[in-house]
Amino acid sequence: MTEIAIRAENLSKAYKIYERDIDRLKEALNPFHKRYSKDFYALRDINFEIRRGENVGLVGRNGAGKSTLLNILCGILRATGGVIFYNGVETGAVDMAHVRRNCMAVVAQKDFLRNDTLSGGERRKFSIDAAFAKNASVLIMDEPDNNLDAAGMENLRAKITAGKAERITIVITHDARLVEIADAVFKI
């Protein structure tokens, strides 16, 4: 059995919601810690394990917290509760910026490449190719199928399945063609 490379335990992310802008200031300055906000949970008590070499699909309705989860996995957002372990080490004990630079590749939901001479599909293919070229041990893709034609989708599927033993691939998708090649599917 392959070792667990990523484990999340009781992972939650709450955002404070204020009725009025002034409530944020009142809460910050209140000496008795009176709350003027309500918590909105983007994620609540999420648990999962991912083994090295697994392709994982993250599925769920729009606004369910899938992108929030990926941002927590990348160390861009901090969880409000729970813990994530990479190779048995709690993420709070490591430099996540170093991990992102050296161990992760990310295909964001929106391409950062701005070039008016390229179509959306061409920009997306470039982003995907750049992520795979990094040869990272963790590849995270947020709706990588956006703007891809049929040939681009087949190329993406082939890249995900090739060389999977060396990496973890986590894909947020609504596309059944990507879900069907996943070793595990987590519904958020």
PDB file of C-alpha atoms in Angstrom:
ATOM      1  CA  MET A   1       0.000   0.000   0.000  1.00  0.00           C
ATOM      2  CA  THR A   2       1.397   3.404  -0.980  1.00  0.00           C
ATOM      3  CA  GLU A   3       2.030   5.818   1.868  1.00  0.00           C
ATOM      4  CA  ILE A   4      -0.304   8.697   2.589  1.00  0.00           C
ATOM      5  CA  ALA A   5       1.219  11.894   1.217  1.00  0.00           C
ATOM      6  CA  ILE A   6      -1.515  14.426   2.045  1.00  0.00           C
ATOM      7  CA  ARG A   7      -3.971  14.124   4.914  1.00  0.00           C
ATOM      8  CA  ALA A   8      -6.603  16.602   6.071  1.00  0.00           C
ATOM      9  CA  GLU A   9      -8.269  16.277   9.455  1.00  0.00           C
ATOM     10  CA  ASN A  10     -11.405  18.257  10.362  1.00  0.00           C
ATOM     11  CA  LEU A  11     -10.462  21.028   7.939  1.00  0.00           C
ATOM     12  CA  SER A  12     -12.696  24.111   8.108  1.00  0.00           C
ATOM     13  CA  LYS A  13     -12.626  27.614   6.692  1.00  0.00           C
ATOM     14  CA  ALA A  14     -14.930  30.290   8.052  1.00  0.00           C
ATOM     15  CA  TYR A  15     -15.233  33.870   6.877  1.00  0.00           C
ATOM     16  CA  LYS A  16     -16.611  36.654   9.024  1.00  0.00           C
ATOM     17  CA  ILE A  17     -19.661  38.344   7.508  1.00  0.00           C
ATOM     18  CA  TYR A  18     -20.646  41.807   8.691  1.00  0.00           C
ATOM     19  CA  GLU A  19     -24.041  43.433   8.158  1.00  0.00           C
ATOM     20  CA  ARG A  20     -22.520  46.904   8.004  1.00  0.00           C
ATOM     21  CA  ASP A  21     -18.989  48.133   7.283  1.00  0.00           C
ATOM     22  CA  ILE A  22     -18.788  49.884  10.652  1.00  0.00           C
ATOM     23  CA  ASP A  23     -19.351  46.546  12.429  1.00  0.00           C
ATOM     24  CA  ARG A  24     -15.886  45.391  11.366  1.00  0.00           C
ATOM     25  CA  LEU A  25     -14.312  48.377  13.133  1.00  0.00           C
ATOM     26  CA  LYS A  26     -16.548  47.994  16.188  1.00  0.00           C
ATOM     27  CA  GLU A  27     -15.570  44.341  16.531  1.00  0.00           C
ATOM     28  CA  ALA A  28     -11.860  45.112  16.141  1.00  0.00           C
ATOM     29  CA  LEU A  29     -11.902  47.869  18.762  1.00  0.00           C
ATOM     30  CA  ASN A  30     -14.299  46.356  21.310  1.00  0.00           C
ATOM     31  CA  PRO A  31     -12.374  45.719  24.558  1.00  0.00           C
ATOM     32  CA  PHE A  32     -14.837  42.984  25.601  1.00  0.00           C
ATOM     33  CA  HIS A  33     -14.500  41.031  22.320  1.00  0.00           C
ATOM     34  CA  LYS A  34     -18.151  41.509  21.418  1.00  0.00           C
ATOM     35  CA  ARG A  35     -18.924  39.942  18.058  1.00  0.00           C
ATOM     36  CA  TYR A  36     -20.572  41.987  15.351  1.00  0.00           C
ATOM     37  CA  SER A  37     -20.096  39.310  12.717  1.00  0.00           C
ATOM     38  CA  LYS A  38     -21.506  35.942  11.762  1.00  0.00           C
ATOM     39  CA  ASP A  39     -19.412  33.051  10.510  1.00  0.00           C
ATOM     40  CA  PHE A  40     -19.935  31.738   6.996  1.00  0.00           C
ATOM     41  CA  TYR A  41     -18.315  28.322   6.540  1.00  0.00           C
ATOM     42  CA  ALA A  42     -16.896  27.726   3.077  1.00  0.00           C
ATOM     43  CA  LEU A  43     -15.626  24.354   4.393  1.00  0.00           C
ATOM     44  CA  ARG A  44     -16.601  22.466   7.519  1.00  0.00           C
ATOM     45  CA  ASP A  45     -14.910  19.370   8.983  1.00  0.00           C
ATOM     46  CA  ILE A  46     -13.371  18.027   5.757  1.00  0.00           C
ATOM     47  CA  ASN A  47     -11.346  14.815   6.092  1.00  0.00           C
ATOM     48  CA  PHE A  48      -9.401  12.988   3.381  1.00  0.00           C
ATOM     49  CA  GLU A  49      -6.227  11.105   2.577  1.00  0.00           C
ATOM     50  CA  ILE A  50      -4.326  11.172  -0.704  1.00  0.00           C
ATOM     51  CA  ARG A  51      -1.653   8.635  -1.499  1.00  0.00           C
ATOM     52  CA  ARG A  52       1.379   9.256  -3.671  1.00  0.00           C
ATOM     53  CA  GLY A  53       0.553   8.490  -7.286  1.00  0.00           C
ATOM     54  CA  GLU A  54      -3.180   9.156  -6.975  1.00  0.00           C
ATOM     55  CA  ASN A  55      -5.229  11.266  -9.336  1.00  0.00           C
ATOM     56  CA  VAL A  56      -7.974  12.875  -7.260  1.00  0.00           C
ATOM     57  CA  GLY A  57     -11.084  14.608  -8.541  1.00  0.00           C
ATOM     58  CA  LEU A  58     -12.765  17.281  -6.422  1.00  0.00           C
ATOM     59  CA  VAL A  59     -16.391  17.755  -7.354  1.00  0.00           C
ATOM     60  CA  GLY A  60     -19.274  19.740  -5.934  1.00  0.00           C
ATOM     61  CA  ARG A  61     -21.722  22.475  -6.718  1.00  0.00           C
ATOM     62  CA  ASN A  62     -20.601  26.017  -7.450  1.00  0.00           C
ATOM     63  CA  GLY A  63     -19.660  27.794  -4.228  1.00  0.00           C
ATOM     64  CA  ALA A  64     -19.174  24.540  -2.274  1.00  0.00           C
ATOM     65  CA  GLY A  65     -15.602  25.449  -1.267  1.00  0.00           C
ATOM     66  CA  LYS A  66     -13.540  23.480  -3.792  1.00  0.00           C
ATOM     67  CA  SER A  67     -11.282  26.392  -4.755  1.00  0.00           C
ATOM     68  CA  THR A  68     -11.032  27.405  -1.100  1.00  0.00           C
ATOM     69  CA  LEU A  69      -9.781  23.896  -0.308  1.00  0.00           C
ATOM     70  CA  LEU A  70      -7.136  24.105  -3.030  1.00  0.00           C
ATOM     71  CA  ASN A  71      -5.982  27.488  -1.746  1.00  0.00           C
ATOM     72  CA  ILE A  72      -5.606  25.986   1.732  1.00  0.00           C
ATOM     73  CA  LEU A  73      -3.684  23.011   0.315  1.00  0.00           C
ATOM     74  CA  CYS A  74      -1.343  25.462  -1.440  1.00  0.00           C
ATOM     75  CA  GLY A  75      -0.854  27.486   1.744  1.00  0.00           C
ATOM     76  CA  ILE A  76      -2.394  30.595   0.209  1.00  0.00           C
ATOM     77  CA  LEU A  77      -5.274  30.577   2.722  1.00  0.00           C
ATOM     78  CA  ARG A  78      -5.142  29.394   6.310  1.00  0.00           C
ATOM     79  CA  ALA A  79      -7.756  27.001   7.601  1.00  0.00           C
ATOM     80  CA  THR A  80      -9.856  28.250  10.497  1.00  0.00           C
ATOM     81  CA  GLY A  81      -9.896  24.778  11.986  1.00  0.00           C
ATOM     82  CA  GLY A  82      -8.322  21.399  11.449  1.00  0.00           C
ATOM     83  CA  VAL A  83      -4.926  20.477  10.105  1.00  0.00           C
ATOM     84  CA  ILE A  84      -3.190  19.339   6.915  1.00  0.00           C
ATOM     85  CA  PHE A  85      -0.193  17.032   6.833  1.00  0.00           C
ATOM     86  CA  TYR A  86       2.257  16.681   3.927  1.00  0.00           C
ATOM     87  CA  ASN A  87       4.280  13.481   4.232  1.00  0.00           C
ATOM     88  CA  GLY A  88       3.367  13.310   7.915  1.00  0.00           C
ATOM     89  CA  VAL A  89       4.459  16.885   8.703  1.00  0.00           C
ATOM     90  CA  GLU A  90       1.880  19.465   9.717  1.00  0.00           C
ATOM     91  CA  THR A  91       1.778  22.362   7.244  1.00  0.00           C
ATOM     92  CA  GLY A  92       2.082  24.866  10.084  1.00  0.00           C
ATOM     93  CA  ALA A  93       5.602  23.538  10.648  1.00  0.00           C
ATOM     94  CA  VAL A  94       6.855  24.106   7.084  1.00  0.00           C
ATOM     95  CA  ASP A  95       7.470  27.074   4.818  1.00  0.00           C
ATOM     96  CA  MET A  96       4.536  26.732   2.413  1.00  0.00           C
ATOM     97  CA  ALA A  97       6.007  29.321   0.031  1.00  0.00           C
ATOM     98  CA  HIS A  98       9.030  27.027  -0.328  1.00  0.00           C
ATOM     99  CA  VAL A  99       6.728  24.024  -0.861  1.00  0.00           C
ATOM    100  CA  ARG A 100       4.776  25.916  -3.572  1.00  0.00           C
ATOM    101  CA  ARG A 101       7.961  26.968  -5.362  1.00  0.00           C
ATOM    102  CA  ASN A 102       9.694  23.595  -5.235  1.00  0.00           C
ATOM    103  CA  CYS A 103       7.076  20.863  -4.902  1.00  0.00           C
ATOM    104  CA  MET A 104       3.816  22.149  -6.417  1.00  0.00           C
ATOM    105  CA  ALA A 105       2.528  23.211  -9.784  1.00  0.00           C
ATOM    106  CA  VAL A 106      -0.824  24.958 -10.079  1.00  0.00           C
ATOM    107  CA  VAL A 107      -3.189  25.558 -12.967  1.00  0.00           C
ATOM    108  CA  ALA A 108      -5.455  28.294 -11.644  1.00  0.00           C
ATOM    109  CA  GLN A 109      -9.096  28.638 -12.572  1.00  0.00           C
ATOM    110  CA  LYS A 110      -8.257  31.800 -14.491  1.00  0.00           C
ATOM    111  CA  ASP A 111      -5.137  31.980 -16.614  1.00  0.00           C
ATOM    112  CA  PHE A 112      -2.653  34.654 -15.596  1.00  0.00           C
ATOM    113  CA  LEU A 113      -1.128  34.809 -19.050  1.00  0.00           C
ATOM    114  CA  ARG A 114      -2.401  37.939 -20.767  1.00  0.00           C
ATOM    115  CA  ASN A 115      -1.791  37.909 -24.483  1.00  0.00           C
ATOM    116  CA  ASP A 116      -4.468  39.208 -26.822  1.00  0.00           C
ATOM    117  CA  THR A 117      -3.011  37.275 -29.756  1.00  0.00           C
ATOM    118  CA  LEU A 118      -3.849  33.938 -28.098  1.00  0.00           C
ATOM    119  CA  SER A 119      -7.306  32.440 -27.701  1.00  0.00           C
ATOM    120  CA  GLY A 120      -8.597  31.333 -24.298  1.00  0.00           C
ATOM    121  CA  GLY A 121      -7.920  27.722 -25.275  1.00  0.00           C
ATOM    122  CA  GLU A 122      -4.339  28.498 -26.304  1.00  0.00           C
ATOM    123  CA  ARG A 123      -3.697  30.333 -23.024  1.00  0.00           C
ATOM    124  CA  ARG A 124      -5.175  27.403 -21.090  1.00  0.00           C
ATOM    125  CA  LYS A 125      -3.012  24.867 -22.967  1.00  0.00           C
ATOM    126  CA  PHE A 126       0.067  26.985 -22.229  1.00  0.00           C
ATOM    127  CA  SER A 127      -0.807  27.081 -18.501  1.00  0.00           C
ATOM    128  CA  ILE A 128      -1.295  23.313 -18.436  1.00  0.00           C
ATOM    129  CA  ASP A 129       1.960  22.662 -20.320  1.00  0.00           C
ATOM    130  CA  ALA A 130       3.872  24.967 -17.954  1.00  0.00           C
ATOM    131  CA  ALA A 131       2.488  23.160 -14.898  1.00  0.00           C
ATOM    132  CA  PHE A 132       3.435  19.735 -16.239  1.00  0.00           C
ATOM    133  CA  ALA A 133       6.885  20.985 -17.318  1.00  0.00           C
ATOM    134  CA  LYS A 134       7.660  21.890 -13.699  1.00  0.00           C
ATOM    135  CA  ASN A 135       7.582  18.145 -12.910  1.00  0.00           C
ATOM    136  CA  ALA A 136       6.265  18.853  -9.408  1.00  0.00           C
ATOM    137  CA  SER A 137       5.356  16.152  -6.903  1.00  0.00           C
ATOM    138  CA  VAL A 138       1.921  17.783  -6.392  1.00  0.00           C
ATOM    139  CA  LEU A 139      -0.069  19.109  -9.344  1.00  0.00           C
ATOM    140  CA  ILE A 140      -3.185  21.104  -8.520  1.00  0.00           C
ATOM    141  CA  MET A 141      -5.613  22.107 -11.262  1.00  0.00           C
ATOM    142  CA  ASP A 142      -8.728  24.220 -10.792  1.00  0.00           C
ATOM    143  CA  GLU A 143     -11.102  23.519 -13.679  1.00  0.00           C
ATOM    144  CA  PRO A 144      -8.306  22.906 -16.200  1.00  0.00           C
ATOM    145  CA  ASP A 145     -10.852  21.957 -18.852  1.00  0.00           C
ATOM    146  CA  ASN A 146     -12.033  25.587 -19.207  1.00  0.00           C
ATOM    147  CA  ASN A 147     -11.709  26.720 -22.853  1.00  0.00           C
ATOM    148  CA  LEU A 148     -10.307  23.383 -24.064  1.00  0.00           C
ATOM    149  CA  ASP A 149     -11.513  21.838 -27.300  1.00  0.00           C
ATOM    150  CA  ALA A 150     -11.898  18.045 -27.702  1.00  0.00           C
ATOM    151  CA  ALA A 151      -8.249  17.575 -28.723  1.00  0.00           C
ATOM    152  CA  GLY A 152      -7.051  19.714 -25.807  1.00  0.00           C
ATOM    153  CA  MET A 153      -9.176  17.657 -23.400  1.00  0.00           C
ATOM    154  CA  GLU A 154      -7.729  14.371 -24.680  1.00  0.00           C
ATOM    155  CA  ASN A 155      -4.219  15.789 -24.381  1.00  0.00           C
ATOM    156  CA  LEU A 156      -4.965  16.845 -20.788  1.00  0.00           C
ATOM    157  CA  ARG A 157      -6.326  13.383 -19.912  1.00  0.00           C
ATOM    158  CA  ALA A 158      -3.204  11.758 -21.381  1.00  0.00           C
ATOM    159  CA  LYS A 159      -0.903  14.075 -19.395  1.00  0.00           C
ATOM    160  CA  ILE A 160      -2.749  13.425 -16.144  1.00  0.00           C
ATOM    161  CA  THR A 161      -2.505   9.643 -16.492  1.00  0.00           C
ATOM    162  CA  ALA A 162       1.101   9.608 -17.769  1.00  0.00           C
ATOM    163  CA  GLY A 163       3.733   9.591 -15.056  1.00  0.00           C
ATOM    164  CA  LYS A 164       1.158   9.517 -12.284  1.00  0.00           C
ATOM    165  CA  ALA A 165       3.308   7.287 -10.055  1.00  0.00           C
ATOM    166  CA  GLU A 166       5.652  10.221  -9.428  1.00  0.00           C
ATOM    167  CA  ARG A 167       3.047  12.780  -8.404  1.00  0.00           C
ATOM    168  CA  ILE A 168      -0.282  13.552  -6.824  1.00  0.00           C
ATOM    169  CA  THR A 169      -2.738  15.236  -9.150  1.00  0.00           C
ATOM    170  CA  ILE A 170      -5.729  17.066  -7.689  1.00  0.00           C
ATOM    171  CA  VAL A 171      -8.313  18.332 -10.174  1.00  0.00           C
ATOM    172  CA  ILE A 172     -11.425  20.404  -9.551  1.00  0.00           C
ATOM    173  CA  THR A 173     -13.802  19.643 -12.368  1.00  0.00           C
ATOM    174  CA  HIS A 174     -17.404  19.374 -13.463  1.00  0.00           C
ATOM    175  CA  ASP A 175     -16.374  17.367 -16.529  1.00  0.00           C
ATOM    176  CA  ALA A 176     -17.150  13.636 -16.392  1.00  0.00           C
ATOM    177  CA  ARG A 177     -14.204  12.896 -18.711  1.00  0.00           C
ATOM    178  CA  LEU A 178     -11.777  14.038 -16.005  1.00  0.00           C
ATOM    179  CA  VAL A 179     -13.726  12.430 -13.160  1.00  0.00           C
ATOM    180  CA  GLU A 180     -13.606   9.027 -14.882  1.00  0.00           C
ATOM    181  CA  ILE A 181      -9.783   8.934 -14.861  1.00  0.00           C
ATOM    182  CA  ALA A 182      -9.569   9.820 -11.146  1.00  0.00           C
ATOM    183  CA  ASP A 183      -8.442   7.150  -8.678  1.00  0.00           C
ATOM    184  CA  ALA A 184     -10.545   8.814  -5.990  1.00  0.00           C
ATOM    185  CA  VAL A 185     -13.317  11.403  -6.114  1.00  0.00           C
ATOM    186  CA  PHE A 186     -14.043  13.685  -3.173  1.00  0.00           C
ATOM    187  CA  LYS A 187     -17.377  15.463  -3.118  1.00  0.00           C
ATOM    188  CA  ILE A 188     -17.269  18.805  -1.345  1.00  0.00           C
TER     189      ILE A 188
END
